[in-house]
Coordinates of N, CA and C in Angstrom, one line a residue:
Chain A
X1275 N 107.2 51.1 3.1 CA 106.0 51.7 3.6 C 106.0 51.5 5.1
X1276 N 105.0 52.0 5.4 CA 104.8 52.2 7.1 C 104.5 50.5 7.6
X1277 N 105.1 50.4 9.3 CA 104.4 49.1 9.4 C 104.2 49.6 11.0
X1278 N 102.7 48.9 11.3 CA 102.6 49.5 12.7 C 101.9 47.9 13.4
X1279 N 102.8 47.9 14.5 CA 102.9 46.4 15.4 C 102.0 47.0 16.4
X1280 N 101.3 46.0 17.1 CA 100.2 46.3 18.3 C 100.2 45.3 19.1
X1281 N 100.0 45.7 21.0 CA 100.1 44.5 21.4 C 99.6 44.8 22.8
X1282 N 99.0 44.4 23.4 CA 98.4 42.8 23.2 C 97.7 42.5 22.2
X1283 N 97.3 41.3 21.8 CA 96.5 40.8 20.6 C 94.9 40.8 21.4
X1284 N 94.9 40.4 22.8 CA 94.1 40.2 23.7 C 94.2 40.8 24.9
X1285 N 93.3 41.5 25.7 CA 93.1 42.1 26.9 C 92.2 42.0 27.9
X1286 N 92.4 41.7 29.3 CA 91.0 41.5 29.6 C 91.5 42.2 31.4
X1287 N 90.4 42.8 31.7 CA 90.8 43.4 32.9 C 89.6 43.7 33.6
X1288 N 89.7 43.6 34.7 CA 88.8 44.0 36.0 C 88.0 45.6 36.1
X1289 N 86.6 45.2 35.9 CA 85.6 46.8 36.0 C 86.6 47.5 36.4
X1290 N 87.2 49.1 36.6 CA 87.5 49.9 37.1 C 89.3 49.7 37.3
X1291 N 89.7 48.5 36.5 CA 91.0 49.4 36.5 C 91.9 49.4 35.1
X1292 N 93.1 49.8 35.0 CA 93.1 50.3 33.8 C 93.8 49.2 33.0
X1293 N 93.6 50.1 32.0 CA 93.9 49.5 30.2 C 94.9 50.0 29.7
X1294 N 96.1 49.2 29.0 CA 97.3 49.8 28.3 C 97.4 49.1 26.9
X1295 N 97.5 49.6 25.9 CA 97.7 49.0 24.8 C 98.7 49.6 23.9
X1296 N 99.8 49.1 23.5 CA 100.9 50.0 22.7 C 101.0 49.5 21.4
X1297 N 101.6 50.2 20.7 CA 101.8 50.3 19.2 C 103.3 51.0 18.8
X1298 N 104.0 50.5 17.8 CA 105.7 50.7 17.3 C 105.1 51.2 15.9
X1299 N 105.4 52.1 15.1 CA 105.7 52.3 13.8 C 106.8 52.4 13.4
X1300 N 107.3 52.1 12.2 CA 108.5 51.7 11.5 C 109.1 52.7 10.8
X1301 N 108.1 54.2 10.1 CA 108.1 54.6 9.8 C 108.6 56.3 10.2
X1302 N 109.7 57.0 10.6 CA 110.0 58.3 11.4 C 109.4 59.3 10.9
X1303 N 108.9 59.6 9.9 CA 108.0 60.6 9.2 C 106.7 60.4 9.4
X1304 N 106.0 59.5 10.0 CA 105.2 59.8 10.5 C 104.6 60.0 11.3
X1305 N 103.3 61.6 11.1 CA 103.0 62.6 12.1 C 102.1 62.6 12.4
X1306 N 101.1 61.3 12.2 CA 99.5 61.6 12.6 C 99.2 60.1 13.2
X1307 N 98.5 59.7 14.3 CA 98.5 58.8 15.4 C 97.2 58.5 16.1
X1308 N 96.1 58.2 15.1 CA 94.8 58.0 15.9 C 94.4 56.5 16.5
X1309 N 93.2 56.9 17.5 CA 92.9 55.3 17.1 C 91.5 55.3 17.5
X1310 N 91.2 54.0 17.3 CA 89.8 53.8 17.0 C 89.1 52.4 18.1
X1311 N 88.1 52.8 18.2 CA 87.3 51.9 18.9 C 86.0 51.3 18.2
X1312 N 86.1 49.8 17.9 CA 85.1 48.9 17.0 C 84.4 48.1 17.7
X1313 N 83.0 48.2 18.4 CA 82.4 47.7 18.7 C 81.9 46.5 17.8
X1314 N 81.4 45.3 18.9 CA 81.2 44.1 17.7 C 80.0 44.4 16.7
X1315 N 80.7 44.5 15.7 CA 79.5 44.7 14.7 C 79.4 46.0 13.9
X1316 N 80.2 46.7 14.6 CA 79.7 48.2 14.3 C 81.1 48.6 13.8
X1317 N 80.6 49.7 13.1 CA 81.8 50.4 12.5 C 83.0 51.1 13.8
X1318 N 84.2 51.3 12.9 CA 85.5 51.9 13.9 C 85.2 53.0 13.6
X1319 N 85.1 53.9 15.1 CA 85.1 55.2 15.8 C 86.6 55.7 15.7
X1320 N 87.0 56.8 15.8 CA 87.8 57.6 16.4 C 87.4 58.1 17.7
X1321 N 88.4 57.3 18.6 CA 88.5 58.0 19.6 C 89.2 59.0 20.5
X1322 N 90.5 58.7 20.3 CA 91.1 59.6 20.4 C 92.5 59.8 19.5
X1323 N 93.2 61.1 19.1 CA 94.2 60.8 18.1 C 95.4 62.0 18.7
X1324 N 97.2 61.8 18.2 CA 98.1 62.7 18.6 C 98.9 62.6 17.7
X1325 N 99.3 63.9 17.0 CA 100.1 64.9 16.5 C 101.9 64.5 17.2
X1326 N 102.4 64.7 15.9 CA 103.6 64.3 16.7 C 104.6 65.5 17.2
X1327 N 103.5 66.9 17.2 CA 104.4 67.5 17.7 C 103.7 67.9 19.2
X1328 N 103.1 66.8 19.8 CA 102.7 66.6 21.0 C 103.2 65.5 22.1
X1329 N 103.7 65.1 23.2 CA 104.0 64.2 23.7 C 102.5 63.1 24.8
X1330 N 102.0 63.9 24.6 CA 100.4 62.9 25.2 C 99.0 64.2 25.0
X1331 N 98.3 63.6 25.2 CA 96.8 64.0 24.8 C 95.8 63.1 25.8
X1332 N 95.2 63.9 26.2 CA 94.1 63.7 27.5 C 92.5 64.1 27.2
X1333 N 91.9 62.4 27.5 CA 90.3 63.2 27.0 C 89.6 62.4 28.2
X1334 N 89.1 62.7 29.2 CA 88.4 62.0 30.3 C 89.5 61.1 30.5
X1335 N 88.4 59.7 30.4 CA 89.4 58.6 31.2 C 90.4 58.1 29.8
X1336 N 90.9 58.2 28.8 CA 91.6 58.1 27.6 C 92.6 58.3 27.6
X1337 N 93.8 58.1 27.4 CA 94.5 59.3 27.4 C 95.9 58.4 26.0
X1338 N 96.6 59.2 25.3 CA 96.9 59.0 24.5 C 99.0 59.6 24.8
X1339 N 99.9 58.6 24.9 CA 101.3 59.1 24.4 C 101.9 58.5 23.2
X1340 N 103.1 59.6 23.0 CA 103.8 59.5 22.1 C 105.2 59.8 22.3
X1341 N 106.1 58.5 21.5 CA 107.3 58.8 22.1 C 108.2 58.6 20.5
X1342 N 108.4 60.0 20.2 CA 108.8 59.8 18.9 C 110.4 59.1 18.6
X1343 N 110.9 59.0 19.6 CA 112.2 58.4 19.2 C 112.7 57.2 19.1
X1344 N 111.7 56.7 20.2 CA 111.4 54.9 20.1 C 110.5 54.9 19.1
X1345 N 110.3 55.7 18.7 CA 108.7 55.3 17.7 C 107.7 54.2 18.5
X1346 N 106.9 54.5 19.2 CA 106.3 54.1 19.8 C 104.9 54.8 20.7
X1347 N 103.7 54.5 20.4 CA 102.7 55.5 21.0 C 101.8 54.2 21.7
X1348 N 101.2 55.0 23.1 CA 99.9 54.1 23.9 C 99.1 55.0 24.0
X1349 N 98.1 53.7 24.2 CA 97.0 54.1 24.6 C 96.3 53.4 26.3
X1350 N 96.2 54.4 27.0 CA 95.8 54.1 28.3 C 94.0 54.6 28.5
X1351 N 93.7 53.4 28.9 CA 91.9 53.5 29.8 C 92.0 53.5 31.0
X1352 N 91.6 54.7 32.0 CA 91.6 54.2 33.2 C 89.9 54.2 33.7
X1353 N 89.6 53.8 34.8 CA 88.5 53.3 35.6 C 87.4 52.8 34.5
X1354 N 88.1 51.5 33.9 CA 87.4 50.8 33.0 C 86.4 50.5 33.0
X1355 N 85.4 50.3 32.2 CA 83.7 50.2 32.4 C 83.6 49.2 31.3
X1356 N 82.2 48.3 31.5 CA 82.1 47.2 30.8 C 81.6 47.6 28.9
X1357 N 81.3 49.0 29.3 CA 80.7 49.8 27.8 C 82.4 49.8 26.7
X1358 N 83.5 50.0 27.8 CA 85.2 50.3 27.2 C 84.9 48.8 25.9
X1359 N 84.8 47.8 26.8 CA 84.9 46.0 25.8 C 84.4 46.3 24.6
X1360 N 85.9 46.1 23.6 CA 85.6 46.2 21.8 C 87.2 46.0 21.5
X1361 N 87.1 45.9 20.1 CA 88.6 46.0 19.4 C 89.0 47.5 19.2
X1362 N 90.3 47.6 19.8 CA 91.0 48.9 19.2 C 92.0 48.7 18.6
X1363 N 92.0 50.0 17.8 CA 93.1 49.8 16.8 C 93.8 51.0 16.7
X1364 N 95.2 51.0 16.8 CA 96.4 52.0 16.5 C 96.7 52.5 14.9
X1365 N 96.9 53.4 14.5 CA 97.3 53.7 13.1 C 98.1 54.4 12.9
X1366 N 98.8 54.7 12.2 CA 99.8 55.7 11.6 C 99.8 55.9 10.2
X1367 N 100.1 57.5 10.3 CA 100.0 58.0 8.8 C 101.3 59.1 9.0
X1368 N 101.9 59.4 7.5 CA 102.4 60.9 7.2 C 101.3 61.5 6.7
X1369 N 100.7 62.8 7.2 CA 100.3 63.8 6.7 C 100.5 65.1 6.6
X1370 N 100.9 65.5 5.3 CA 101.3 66.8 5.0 C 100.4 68.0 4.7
X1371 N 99.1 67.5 5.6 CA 98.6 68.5 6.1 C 97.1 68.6 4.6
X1372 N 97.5 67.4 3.8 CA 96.8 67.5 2.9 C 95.2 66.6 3.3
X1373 N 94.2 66.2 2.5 CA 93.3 65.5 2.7 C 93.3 64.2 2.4
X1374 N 93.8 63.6 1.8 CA 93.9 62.4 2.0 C 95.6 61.7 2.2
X1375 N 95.3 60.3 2.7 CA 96.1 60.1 3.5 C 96.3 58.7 3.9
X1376 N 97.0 58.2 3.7 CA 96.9 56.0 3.5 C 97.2 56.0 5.2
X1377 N 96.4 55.6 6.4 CA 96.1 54.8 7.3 C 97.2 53.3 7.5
X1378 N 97.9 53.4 8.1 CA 98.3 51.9 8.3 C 97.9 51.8 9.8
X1379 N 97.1 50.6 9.7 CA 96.8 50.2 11.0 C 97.4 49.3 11.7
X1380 N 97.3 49.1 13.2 CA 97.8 47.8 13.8 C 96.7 46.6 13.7
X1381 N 97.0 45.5 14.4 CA 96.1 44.3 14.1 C 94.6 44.1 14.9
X1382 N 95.0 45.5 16.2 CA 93.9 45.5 16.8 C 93.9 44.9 17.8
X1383 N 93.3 44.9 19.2 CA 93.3 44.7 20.4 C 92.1 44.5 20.8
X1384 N 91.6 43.3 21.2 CA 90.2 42.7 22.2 C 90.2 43.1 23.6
X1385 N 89.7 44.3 23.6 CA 89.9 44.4 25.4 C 88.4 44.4 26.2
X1386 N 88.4 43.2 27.0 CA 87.2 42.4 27.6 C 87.4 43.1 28.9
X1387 N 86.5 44.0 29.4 CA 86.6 44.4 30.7 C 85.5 43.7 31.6
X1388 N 85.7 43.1 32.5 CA 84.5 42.1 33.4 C 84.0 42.8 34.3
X1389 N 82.8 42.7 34.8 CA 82.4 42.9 35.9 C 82.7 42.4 37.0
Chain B
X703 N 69.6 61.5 8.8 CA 71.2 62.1 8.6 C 72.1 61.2 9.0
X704 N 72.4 60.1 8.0 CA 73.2 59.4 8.2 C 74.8 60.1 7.8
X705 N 75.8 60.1 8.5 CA 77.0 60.6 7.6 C 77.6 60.1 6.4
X706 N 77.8 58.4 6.7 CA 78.6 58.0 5.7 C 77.7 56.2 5.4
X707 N 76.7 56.3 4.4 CA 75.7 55.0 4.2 C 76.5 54.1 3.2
X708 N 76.4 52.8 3.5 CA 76.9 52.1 2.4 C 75.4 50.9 2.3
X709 N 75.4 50.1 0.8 CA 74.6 49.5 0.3 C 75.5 48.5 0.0
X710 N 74.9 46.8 0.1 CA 73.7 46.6 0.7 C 74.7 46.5 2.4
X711 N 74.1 45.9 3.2 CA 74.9 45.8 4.3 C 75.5 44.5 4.3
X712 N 74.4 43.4 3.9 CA 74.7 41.9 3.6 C 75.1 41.8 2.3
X713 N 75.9 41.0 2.2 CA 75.7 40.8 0.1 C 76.6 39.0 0.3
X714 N 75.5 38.3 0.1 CA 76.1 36.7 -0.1 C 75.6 36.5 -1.5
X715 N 76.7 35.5 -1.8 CA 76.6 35.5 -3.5 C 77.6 33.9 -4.0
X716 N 77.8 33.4 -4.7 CA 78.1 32.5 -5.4 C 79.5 32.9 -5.9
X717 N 80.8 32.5 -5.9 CA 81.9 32.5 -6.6 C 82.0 32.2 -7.9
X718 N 82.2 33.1 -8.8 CA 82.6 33.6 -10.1 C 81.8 34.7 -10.6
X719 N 80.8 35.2 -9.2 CA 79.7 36.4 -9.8 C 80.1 38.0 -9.2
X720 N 79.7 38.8 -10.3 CA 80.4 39.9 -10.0 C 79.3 40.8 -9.0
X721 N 79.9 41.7 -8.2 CA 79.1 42.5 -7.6 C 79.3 43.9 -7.4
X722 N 77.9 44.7 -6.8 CA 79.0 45.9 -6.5 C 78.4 46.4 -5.2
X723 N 79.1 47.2 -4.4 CA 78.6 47.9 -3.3 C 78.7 49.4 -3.3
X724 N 77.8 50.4 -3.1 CA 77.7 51.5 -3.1 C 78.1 52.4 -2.0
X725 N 78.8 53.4 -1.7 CA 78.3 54.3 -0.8 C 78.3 55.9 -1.4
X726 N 77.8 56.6 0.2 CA 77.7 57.6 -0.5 C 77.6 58.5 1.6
X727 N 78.5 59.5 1.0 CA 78.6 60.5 2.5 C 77.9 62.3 1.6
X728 N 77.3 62.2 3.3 CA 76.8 63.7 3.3 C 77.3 64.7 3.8
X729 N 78.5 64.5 4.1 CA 79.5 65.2 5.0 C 80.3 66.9 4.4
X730 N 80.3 66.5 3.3 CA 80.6 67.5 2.0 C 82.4 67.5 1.9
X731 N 82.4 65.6 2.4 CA 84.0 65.5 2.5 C 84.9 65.4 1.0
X732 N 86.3 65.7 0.8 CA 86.7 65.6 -0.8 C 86.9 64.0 -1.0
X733 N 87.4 63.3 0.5 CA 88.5 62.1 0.3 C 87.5 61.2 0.8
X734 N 87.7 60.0 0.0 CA 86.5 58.5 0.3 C 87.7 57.4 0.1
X735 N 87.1 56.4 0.7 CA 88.3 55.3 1.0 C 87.4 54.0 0.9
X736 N 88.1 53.1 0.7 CA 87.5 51.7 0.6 C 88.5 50.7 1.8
X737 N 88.0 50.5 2.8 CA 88.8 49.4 3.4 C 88.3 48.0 3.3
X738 N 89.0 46.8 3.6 CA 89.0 45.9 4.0 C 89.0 45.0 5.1
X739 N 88.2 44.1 5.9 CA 88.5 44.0 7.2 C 88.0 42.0 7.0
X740 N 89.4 41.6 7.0 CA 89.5 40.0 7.3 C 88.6 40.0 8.8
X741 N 89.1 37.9 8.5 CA 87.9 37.7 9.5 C 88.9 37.6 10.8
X742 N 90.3 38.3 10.9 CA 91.0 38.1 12.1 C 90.7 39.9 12.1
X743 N 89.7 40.7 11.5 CA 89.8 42.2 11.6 C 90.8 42.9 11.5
X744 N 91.8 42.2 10.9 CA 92.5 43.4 10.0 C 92.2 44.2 9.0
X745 N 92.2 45.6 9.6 CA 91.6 46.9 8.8 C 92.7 47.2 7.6
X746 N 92.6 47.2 6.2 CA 93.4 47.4 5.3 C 93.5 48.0 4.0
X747 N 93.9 49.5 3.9 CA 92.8 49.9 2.8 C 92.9 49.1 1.4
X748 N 92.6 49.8 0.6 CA 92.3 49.1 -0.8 C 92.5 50.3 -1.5
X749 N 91.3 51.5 -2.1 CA 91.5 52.6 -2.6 C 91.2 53.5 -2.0
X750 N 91.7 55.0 -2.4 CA 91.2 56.4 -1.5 C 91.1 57.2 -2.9
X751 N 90.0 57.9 -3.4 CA 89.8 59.0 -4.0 C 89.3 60.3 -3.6
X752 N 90.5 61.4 -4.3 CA 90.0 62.8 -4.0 C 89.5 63.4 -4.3
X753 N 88.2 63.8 -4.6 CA 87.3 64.6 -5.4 C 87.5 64.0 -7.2
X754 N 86.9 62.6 -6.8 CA 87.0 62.0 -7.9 C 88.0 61.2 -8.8
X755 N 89.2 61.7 -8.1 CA 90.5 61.4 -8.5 C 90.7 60.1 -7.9
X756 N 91.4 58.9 -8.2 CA 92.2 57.9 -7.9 C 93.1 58.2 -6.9
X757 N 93.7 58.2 -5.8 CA 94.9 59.1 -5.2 C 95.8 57.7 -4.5
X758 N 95.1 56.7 -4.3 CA 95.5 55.5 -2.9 C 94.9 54.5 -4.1
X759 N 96.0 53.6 -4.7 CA 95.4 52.1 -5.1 C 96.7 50.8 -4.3
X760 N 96.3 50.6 -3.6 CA 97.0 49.4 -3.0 C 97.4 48.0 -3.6
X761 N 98.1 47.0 -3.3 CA 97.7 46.0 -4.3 C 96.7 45.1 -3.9
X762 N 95.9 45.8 -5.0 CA 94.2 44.6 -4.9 C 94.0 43.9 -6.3
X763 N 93.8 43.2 -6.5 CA 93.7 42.5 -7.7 C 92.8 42.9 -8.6
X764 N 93.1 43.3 -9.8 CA 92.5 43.8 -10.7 C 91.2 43.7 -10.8
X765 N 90.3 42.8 -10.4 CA 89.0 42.1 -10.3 C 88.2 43.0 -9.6
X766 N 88.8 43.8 -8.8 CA 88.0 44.9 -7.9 C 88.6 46.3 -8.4
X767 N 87.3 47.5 -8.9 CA 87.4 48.4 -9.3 C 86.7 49.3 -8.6
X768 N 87.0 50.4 -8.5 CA 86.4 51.5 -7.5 C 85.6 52.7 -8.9
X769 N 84.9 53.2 -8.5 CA 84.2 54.0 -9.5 C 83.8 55.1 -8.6
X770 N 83.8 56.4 -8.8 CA 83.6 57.7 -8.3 C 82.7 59.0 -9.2
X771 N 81.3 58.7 -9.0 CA 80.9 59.0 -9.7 C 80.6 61.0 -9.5
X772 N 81.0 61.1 -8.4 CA 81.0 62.4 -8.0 C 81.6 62.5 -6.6
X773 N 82.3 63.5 -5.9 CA 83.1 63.3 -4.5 C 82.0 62.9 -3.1
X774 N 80.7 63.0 -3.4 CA 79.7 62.4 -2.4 C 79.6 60.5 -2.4
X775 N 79.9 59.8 -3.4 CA 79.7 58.7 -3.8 C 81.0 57.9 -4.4
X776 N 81.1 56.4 -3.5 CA 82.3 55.8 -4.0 C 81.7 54.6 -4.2
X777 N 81.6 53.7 -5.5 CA 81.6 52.5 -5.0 C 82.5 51.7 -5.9
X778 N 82.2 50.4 -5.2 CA 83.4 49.0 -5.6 C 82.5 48.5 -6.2
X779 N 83.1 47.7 -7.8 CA 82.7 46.2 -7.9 C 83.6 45.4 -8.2
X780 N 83.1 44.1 -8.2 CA 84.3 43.5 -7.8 C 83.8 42.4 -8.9
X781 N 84.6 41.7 -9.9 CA 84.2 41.1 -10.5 C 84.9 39.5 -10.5
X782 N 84.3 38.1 -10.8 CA 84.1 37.2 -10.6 C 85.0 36.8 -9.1
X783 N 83.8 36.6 -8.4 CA 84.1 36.8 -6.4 C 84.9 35.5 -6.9
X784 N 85.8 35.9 -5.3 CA 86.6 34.4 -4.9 C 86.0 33.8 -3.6
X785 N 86.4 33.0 -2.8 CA 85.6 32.6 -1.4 C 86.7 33.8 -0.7
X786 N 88.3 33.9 -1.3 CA 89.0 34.8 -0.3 C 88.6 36.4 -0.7
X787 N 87.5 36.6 -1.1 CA 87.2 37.8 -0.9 C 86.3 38.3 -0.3
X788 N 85.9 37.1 1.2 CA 84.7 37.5 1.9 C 85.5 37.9 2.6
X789 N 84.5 39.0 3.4 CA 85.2 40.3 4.4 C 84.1 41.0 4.8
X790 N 84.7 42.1 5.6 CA 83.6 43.4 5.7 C 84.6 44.5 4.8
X791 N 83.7 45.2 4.4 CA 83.9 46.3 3.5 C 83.7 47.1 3.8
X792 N 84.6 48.6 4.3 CA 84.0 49.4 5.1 C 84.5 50.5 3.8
X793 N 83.4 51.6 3.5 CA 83.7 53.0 2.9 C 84.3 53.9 4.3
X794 N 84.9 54.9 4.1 CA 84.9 55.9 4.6 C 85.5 57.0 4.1
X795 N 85.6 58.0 4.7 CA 85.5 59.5 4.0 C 86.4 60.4 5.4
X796 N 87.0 61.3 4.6 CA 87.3 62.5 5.4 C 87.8 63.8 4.9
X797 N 87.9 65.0 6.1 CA 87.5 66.1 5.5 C 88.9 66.8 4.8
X798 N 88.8 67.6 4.2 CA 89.3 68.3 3.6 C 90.5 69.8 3.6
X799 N 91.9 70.1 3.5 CA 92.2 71.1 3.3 C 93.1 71.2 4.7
X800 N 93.9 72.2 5.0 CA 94.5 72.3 6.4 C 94.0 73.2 7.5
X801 N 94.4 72.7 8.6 CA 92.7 73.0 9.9 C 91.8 72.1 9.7
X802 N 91.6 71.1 9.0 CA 90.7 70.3 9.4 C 90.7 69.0 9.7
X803 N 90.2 68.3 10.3 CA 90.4 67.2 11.1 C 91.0 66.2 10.5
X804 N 91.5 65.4 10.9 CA 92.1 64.6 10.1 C 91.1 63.2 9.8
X805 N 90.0 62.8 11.1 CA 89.6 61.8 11.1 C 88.6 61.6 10.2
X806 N 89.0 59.9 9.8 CA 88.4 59.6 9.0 C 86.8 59.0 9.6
X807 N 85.9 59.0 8.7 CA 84.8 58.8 9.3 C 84.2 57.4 8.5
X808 N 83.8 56.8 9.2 CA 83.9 54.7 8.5 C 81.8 55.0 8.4
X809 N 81.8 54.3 6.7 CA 79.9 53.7 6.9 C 80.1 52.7 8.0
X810 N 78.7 52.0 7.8 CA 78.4 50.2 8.7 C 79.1 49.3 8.4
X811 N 79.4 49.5 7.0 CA 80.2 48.3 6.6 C 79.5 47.1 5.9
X812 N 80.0 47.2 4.8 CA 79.3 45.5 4.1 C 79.9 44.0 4.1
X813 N 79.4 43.3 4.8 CA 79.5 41.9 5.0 C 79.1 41.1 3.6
X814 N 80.5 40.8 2.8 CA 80.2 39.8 1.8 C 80.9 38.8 2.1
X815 N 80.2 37.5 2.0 CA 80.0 36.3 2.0 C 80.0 35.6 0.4
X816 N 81.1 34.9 0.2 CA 81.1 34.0 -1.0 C 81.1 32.3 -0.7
X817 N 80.3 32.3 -1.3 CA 79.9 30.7 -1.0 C 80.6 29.5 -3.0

């Protein structure tokens, strides 16, 4: 089955500059790459996600690559804000386009942004 | 208009007693999911049913059973708790068929506590 590594385990960075957090899957068939943002307490959002027949995805300050041959995708925050601070989490799936679809997540990432 | 409610939010209980937790999405999605989330927040599913169907059983120990009483409503019970089966319990749901989003959409999450 799929196994998806994530790292840092911990992050912590200065208001306004940026955030990188990567993730490896083990798995080459798989074609679907979101991830999520969990505030304390609160349920995991999707924030942003990439298709592997795309090499990056861009949403404001977000921005999402993918490098299918290392198997390996990031996730970049730039001009960090103290609202960014929560656990995220990388995932991988194969989906063949059907509705459901088994999620393997990474372990998730604490990223503390300070004032 | 809540999307995706789960019941109760809290649930603390005594080890060897069985329980259940409910949810239920208004989304008009086919696929509902049961995850798991230790206390290091590892997100991990458990089951996923399709329009009622069984589709995702991972290995969870017999003691916990999913019931689908229609594709709006999933719930778990879980019978005689262990202390290792305190967690959060998150339902979630997603949509349906090709062209549609892939993302999955998480309730609040139930916090069970076995004492």
């Amino acid at each position: 089955g799929e196994n998806v590594e994530q790292h840092p385990s911990t992050l912590s960075v200065q208001e306004g500059d940026s955030a990188v957090i990567k993730c490896t899957y083990s798995d080459s068939a798989s074609n679907y790459f979101p991830w999520y943002k969990q505030e304390l307490g609160k349920r995991p959002q999707l924030i942003i996600d990439i298709r592997s027949n795309v090499g990056e995805k861009k949403d404001q300050r977000i921005a999402v690559t993918l490098n299918k041959t290392a198997k390996h995708f990031s996730l970049h925050i730039t001009e960090t804000q103290p609202e960014d601070s929560a656990v995220y989490f990388c995932a991988a799936t194969m989906n063949s386009g059907g509705s459901n679809y088994k999620l393997t997540f990474g372990k998730g990432t604490l990223l503390t942004v300070n004032p | 208009d809540t999307a995706v409610s789960q019941t109760p939010k809290y649930l603390v209980t005594q080890m060897g007693n069985d329980k259940s937790i409910k949810c239920e999405q208004n989304l008009g999605h086919d696929t509902m999911y049961w995850y798991k989330q230790d206390s290091k927040k590892f997100l991990k599913i458990m089951f996923s049913y399709n329009n009622k169907e069984l589709i995702i059983n991972e290995t969870v120990p017999n003691r916990f059973s999913p019931k689908s009483p229609d594709k709006a409503h999933l719930n778990l019970h879980i019978n005689s708790l262990e202390l290792g089966d305190s967690a959060v319990y998150f339902c979630a749901s997603s949509p349906h068929g090709r062209g549609a989003s892939y993302e999955q959409y998480f309730g609040p999450g139930t916090r069970l506590t076995v004492t």
